[in-house]
Each structure stands twice: as C-alpha cells, then as structure tokens.
CSV table of N, CA and C in Angstrom, one decimal:
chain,number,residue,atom,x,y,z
Q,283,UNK,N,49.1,141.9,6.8
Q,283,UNK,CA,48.8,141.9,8.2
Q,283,UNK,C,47.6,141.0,8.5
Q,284,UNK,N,48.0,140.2,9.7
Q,284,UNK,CA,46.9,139.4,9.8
Q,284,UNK,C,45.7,139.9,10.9
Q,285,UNK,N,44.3,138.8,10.3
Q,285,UNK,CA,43.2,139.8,11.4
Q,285,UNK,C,43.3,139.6,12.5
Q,286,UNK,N,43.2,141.0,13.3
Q,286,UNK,CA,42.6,140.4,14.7
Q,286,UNK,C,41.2,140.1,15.2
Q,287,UNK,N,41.3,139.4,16.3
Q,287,UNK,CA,39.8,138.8,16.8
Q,287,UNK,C,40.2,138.9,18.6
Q,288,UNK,N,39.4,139.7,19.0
Q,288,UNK,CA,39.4,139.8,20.7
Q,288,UNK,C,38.8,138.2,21.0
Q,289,UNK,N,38.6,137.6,22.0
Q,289,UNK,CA,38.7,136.6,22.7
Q,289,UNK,C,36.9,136.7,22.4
Q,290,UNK,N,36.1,137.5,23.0
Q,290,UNK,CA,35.0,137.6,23.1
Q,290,UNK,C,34.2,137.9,21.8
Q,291,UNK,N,35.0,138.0,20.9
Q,291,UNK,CA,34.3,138.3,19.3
Q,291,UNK,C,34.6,136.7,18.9
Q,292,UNK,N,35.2,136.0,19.1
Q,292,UNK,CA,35.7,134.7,18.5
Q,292,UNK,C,34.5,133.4,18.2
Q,293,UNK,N,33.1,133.7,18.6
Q,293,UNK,CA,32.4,133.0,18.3
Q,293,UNK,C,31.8,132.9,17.1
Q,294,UNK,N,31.9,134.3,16.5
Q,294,UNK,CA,31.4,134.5,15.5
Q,294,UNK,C,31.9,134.5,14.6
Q,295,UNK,N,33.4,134.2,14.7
Q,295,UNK,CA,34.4,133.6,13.5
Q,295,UNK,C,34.2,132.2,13.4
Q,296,UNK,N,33.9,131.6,14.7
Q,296,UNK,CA,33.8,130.2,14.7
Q,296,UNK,C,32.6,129.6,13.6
Q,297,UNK,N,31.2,130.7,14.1
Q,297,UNK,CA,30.1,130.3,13.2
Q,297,UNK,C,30.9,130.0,11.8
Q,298,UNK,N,31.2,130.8,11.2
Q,298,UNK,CA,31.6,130.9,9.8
Q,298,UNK,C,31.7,129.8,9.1
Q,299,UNK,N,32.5,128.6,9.8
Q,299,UNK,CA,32.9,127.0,8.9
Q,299,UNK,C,31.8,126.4,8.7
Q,300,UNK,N,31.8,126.1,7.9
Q,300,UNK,CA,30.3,124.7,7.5
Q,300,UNK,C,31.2,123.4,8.5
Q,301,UNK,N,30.4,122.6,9.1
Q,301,UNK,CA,30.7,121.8,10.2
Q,301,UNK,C,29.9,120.4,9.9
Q,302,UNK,N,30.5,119.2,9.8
Q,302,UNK,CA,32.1,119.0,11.1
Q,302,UNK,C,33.0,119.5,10.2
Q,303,UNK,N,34.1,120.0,10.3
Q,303,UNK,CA,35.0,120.7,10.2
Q,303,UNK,C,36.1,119.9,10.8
Q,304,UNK,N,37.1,119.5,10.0
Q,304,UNK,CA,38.7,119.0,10.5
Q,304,UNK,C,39.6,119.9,10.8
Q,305,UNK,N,40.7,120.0,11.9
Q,305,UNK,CA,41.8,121.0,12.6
Q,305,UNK,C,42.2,121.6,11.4
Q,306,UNK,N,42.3,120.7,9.6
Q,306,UNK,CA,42.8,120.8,8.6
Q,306,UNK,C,42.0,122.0,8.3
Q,307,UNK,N,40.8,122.4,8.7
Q,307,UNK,CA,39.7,123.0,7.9
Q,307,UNK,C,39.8,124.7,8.6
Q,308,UNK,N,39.5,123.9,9.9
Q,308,UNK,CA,40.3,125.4,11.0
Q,308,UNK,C,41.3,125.9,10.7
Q,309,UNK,N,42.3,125.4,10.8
Q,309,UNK,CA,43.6,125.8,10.4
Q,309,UNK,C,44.0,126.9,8.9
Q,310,UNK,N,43.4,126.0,7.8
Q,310,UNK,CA,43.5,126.8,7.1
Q,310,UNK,C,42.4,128.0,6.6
Q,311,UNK,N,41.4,127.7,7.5
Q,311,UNK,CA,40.5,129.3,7.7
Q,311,UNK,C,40.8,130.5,8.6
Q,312,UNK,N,41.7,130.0,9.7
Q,312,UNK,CA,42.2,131.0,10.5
Q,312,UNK,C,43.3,131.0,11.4
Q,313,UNK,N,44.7,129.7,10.5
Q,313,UNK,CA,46.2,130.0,11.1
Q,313,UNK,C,46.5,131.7,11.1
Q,314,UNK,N,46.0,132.4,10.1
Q,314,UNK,CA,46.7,133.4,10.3
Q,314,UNK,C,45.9,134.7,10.9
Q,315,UNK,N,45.1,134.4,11.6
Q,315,UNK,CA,44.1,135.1,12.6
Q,315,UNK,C,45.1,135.5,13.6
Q,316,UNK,N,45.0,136.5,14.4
Q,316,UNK,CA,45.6,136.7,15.8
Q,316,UNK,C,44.5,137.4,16.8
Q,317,UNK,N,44.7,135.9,17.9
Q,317,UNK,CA,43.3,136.3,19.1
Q,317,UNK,C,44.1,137.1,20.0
Q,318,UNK,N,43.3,138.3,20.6
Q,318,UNK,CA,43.5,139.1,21.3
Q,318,UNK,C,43.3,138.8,22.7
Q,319,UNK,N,43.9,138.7,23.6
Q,319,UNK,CA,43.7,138.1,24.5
Q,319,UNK,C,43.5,139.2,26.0
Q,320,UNK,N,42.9,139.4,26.7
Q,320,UNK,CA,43.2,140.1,28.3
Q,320,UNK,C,44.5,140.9,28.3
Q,321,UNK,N,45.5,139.8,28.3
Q,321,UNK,CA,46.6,140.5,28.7
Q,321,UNK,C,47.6,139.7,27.4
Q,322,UNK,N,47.7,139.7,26.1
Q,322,UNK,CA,48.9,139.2,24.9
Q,322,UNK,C,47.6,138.8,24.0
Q,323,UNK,N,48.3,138.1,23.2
Q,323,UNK,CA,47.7,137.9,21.7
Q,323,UNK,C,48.7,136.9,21.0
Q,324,UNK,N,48.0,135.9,20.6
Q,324,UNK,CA,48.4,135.2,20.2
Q,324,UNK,C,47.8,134.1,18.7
Q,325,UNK,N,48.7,133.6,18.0
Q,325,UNK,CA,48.1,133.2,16.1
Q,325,UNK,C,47.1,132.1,16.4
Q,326,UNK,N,45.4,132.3,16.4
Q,326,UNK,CA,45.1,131.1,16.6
Q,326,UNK,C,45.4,129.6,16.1
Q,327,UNK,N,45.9,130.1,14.8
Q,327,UNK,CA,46.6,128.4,14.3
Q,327,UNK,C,47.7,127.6,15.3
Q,328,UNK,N,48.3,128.7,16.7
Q,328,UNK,CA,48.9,127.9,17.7
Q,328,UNK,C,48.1,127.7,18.6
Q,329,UNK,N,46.8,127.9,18.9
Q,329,UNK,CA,46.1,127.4,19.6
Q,329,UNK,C,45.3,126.1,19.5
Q,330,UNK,N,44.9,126.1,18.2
Q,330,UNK,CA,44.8,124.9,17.7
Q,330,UNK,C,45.5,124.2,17.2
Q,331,UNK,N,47.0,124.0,17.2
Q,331,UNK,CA,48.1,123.0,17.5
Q,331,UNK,C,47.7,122.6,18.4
Q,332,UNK,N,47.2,123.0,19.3
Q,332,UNK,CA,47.6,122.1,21.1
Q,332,UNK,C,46.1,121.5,21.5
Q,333,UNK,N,44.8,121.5,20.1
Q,333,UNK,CA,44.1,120.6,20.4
Q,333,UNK,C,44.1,119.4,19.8
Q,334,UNK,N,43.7,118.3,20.6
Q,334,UNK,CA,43.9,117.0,20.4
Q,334,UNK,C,43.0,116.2,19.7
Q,335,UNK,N,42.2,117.1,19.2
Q,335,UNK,CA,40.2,116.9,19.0
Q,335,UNK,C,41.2,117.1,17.0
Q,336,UNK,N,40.7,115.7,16.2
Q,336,UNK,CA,40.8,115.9,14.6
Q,336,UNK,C,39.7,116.2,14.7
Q,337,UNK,N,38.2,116.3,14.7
Q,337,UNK,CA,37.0,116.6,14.0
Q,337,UNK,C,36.3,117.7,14.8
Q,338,UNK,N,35.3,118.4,14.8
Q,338,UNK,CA,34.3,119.0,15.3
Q,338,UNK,C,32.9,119.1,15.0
Q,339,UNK,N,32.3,118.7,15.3
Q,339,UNK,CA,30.9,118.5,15.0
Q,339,UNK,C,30.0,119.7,14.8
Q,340,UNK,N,30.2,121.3,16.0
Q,340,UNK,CA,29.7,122.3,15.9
Q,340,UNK,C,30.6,123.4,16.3
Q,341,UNK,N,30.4,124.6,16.2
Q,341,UNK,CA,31.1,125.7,16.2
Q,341,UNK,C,31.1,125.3,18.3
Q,342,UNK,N,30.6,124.8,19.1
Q,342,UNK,CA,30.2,124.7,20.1
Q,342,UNK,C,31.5,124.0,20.7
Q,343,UNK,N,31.8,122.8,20.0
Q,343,UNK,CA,33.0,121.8,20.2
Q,343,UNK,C,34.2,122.1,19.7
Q,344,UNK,N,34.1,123.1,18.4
Q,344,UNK,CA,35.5,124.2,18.6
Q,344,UNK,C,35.6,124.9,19.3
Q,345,UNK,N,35.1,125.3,19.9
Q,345,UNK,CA,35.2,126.8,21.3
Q,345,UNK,C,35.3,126.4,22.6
Q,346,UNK,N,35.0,125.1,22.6
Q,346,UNK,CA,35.1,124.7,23.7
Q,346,UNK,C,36.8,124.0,23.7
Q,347,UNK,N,37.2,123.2,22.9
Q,347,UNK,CA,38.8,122.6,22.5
Q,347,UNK,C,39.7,123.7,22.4
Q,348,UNK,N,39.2,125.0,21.8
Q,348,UNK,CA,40.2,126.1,21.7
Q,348,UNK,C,39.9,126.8,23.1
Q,349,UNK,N,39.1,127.1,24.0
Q,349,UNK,CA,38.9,127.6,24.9
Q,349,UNK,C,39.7,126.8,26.0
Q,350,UNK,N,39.7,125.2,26.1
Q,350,UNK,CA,40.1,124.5,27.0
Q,350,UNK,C,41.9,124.4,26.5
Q,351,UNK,N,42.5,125.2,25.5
Q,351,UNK,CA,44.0,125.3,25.5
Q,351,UNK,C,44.2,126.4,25.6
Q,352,UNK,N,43.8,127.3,25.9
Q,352,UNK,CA,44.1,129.1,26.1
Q,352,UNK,C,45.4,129.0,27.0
Q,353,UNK,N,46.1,129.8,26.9
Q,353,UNK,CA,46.7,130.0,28.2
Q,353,UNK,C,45.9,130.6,29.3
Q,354,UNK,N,46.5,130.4,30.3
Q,354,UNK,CA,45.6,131.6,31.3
Q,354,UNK,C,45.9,132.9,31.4
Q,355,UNK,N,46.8,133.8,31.0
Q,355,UNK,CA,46.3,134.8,31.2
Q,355,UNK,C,45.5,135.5,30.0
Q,356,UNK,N,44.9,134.5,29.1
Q,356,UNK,CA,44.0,134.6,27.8
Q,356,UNK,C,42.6,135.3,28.5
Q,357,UNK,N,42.5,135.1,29.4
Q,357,UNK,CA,41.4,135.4,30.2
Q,357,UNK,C,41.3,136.5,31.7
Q,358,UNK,N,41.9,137.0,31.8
Q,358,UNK,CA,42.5,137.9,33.1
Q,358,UNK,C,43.8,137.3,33.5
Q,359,UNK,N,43.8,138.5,35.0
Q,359,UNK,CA,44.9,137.9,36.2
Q,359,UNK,C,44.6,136.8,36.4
Q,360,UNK,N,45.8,136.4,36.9
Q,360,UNK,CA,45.5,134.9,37.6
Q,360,UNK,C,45.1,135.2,39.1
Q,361,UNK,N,44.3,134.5,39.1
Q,361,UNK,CA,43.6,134.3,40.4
Q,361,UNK,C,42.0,135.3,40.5
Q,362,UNK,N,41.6,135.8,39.5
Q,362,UNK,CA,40.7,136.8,39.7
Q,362,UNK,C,39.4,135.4,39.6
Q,363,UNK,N,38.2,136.0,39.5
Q,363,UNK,CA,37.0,135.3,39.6
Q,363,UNK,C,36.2,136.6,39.7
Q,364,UNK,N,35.0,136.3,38.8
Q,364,UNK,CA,34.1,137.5,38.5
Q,364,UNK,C,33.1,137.1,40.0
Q,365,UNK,N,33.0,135.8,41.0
Q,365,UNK,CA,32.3,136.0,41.8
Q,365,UNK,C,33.3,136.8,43.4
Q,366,UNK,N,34.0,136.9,43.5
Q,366,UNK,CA,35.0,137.3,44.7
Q,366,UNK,C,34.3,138.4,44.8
Q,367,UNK,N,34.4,139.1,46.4
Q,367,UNK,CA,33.5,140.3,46.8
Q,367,UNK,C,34.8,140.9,47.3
C-alpha cells in the first residue's frame, strides 16, 4: 500500500531530497506516494508528470511546480476564498 500525504503535510516530504533534485529524482522518491487532497487523492508521481520544470534548486521550487499543477479541487470548492465574508 502506498503512503499517504495530506496536501498540507507535503512540505515536509519535500524537505527530505538533497537538492537540486531532477523530476527523475522526485519521481522515484515519491511516484508511489498518494496526496490527499480537500475533496480526492491523487499518485503524486501524476502530478509531477504535468510539470514542465527538469531541475529544482529548493524544496521551495518543487512546491511551488507541484502546487501550480494541482487540480483545483486539490484545494477546496471551487469558488471559495478564505477572505469572502
């Protein structure tokens, strides 16, 4: 069974690689991870298929490449915003 990692714990799997780190390096540290997401869950080795970035310099520039392919509802409803009154 593969691990899971909630969305909000995922930084600290990120720490984990010695960096810069290639998708090759990600990949085979945590294709068989599954991020937990708001609302599904999904194998982060498919989330990092869909970034375009070969290198990463810091755990900072992975989270941000993997963050900027999420699906949306990785993150809530659509349409919510934590500032709306």
């Amino acid at each position: 069974m593969a691990p899971d990692v909630k969305l909000n714990e995922l930084r600290a799997e990120l720490d984990s690689l010695t960096y810069p780190a290639t998708r090759e390096d990600v990949l085979a540290e945590f294709d068989d991870v599954v991020l937990r997401y708001a609302d599904g869950e999904e194998r982060l080795g498919d989330v990092v298929g869909r970034v375009t970035e070969d290198v990463f310099v810091s755990p900072d520039d992975l989270e941000a490449a993997l963050y900027n392919n999420l699906p949306t509802e990785a993150v809530g409803e659509s349409g919510q915003s934590e500032g709306d009154g």
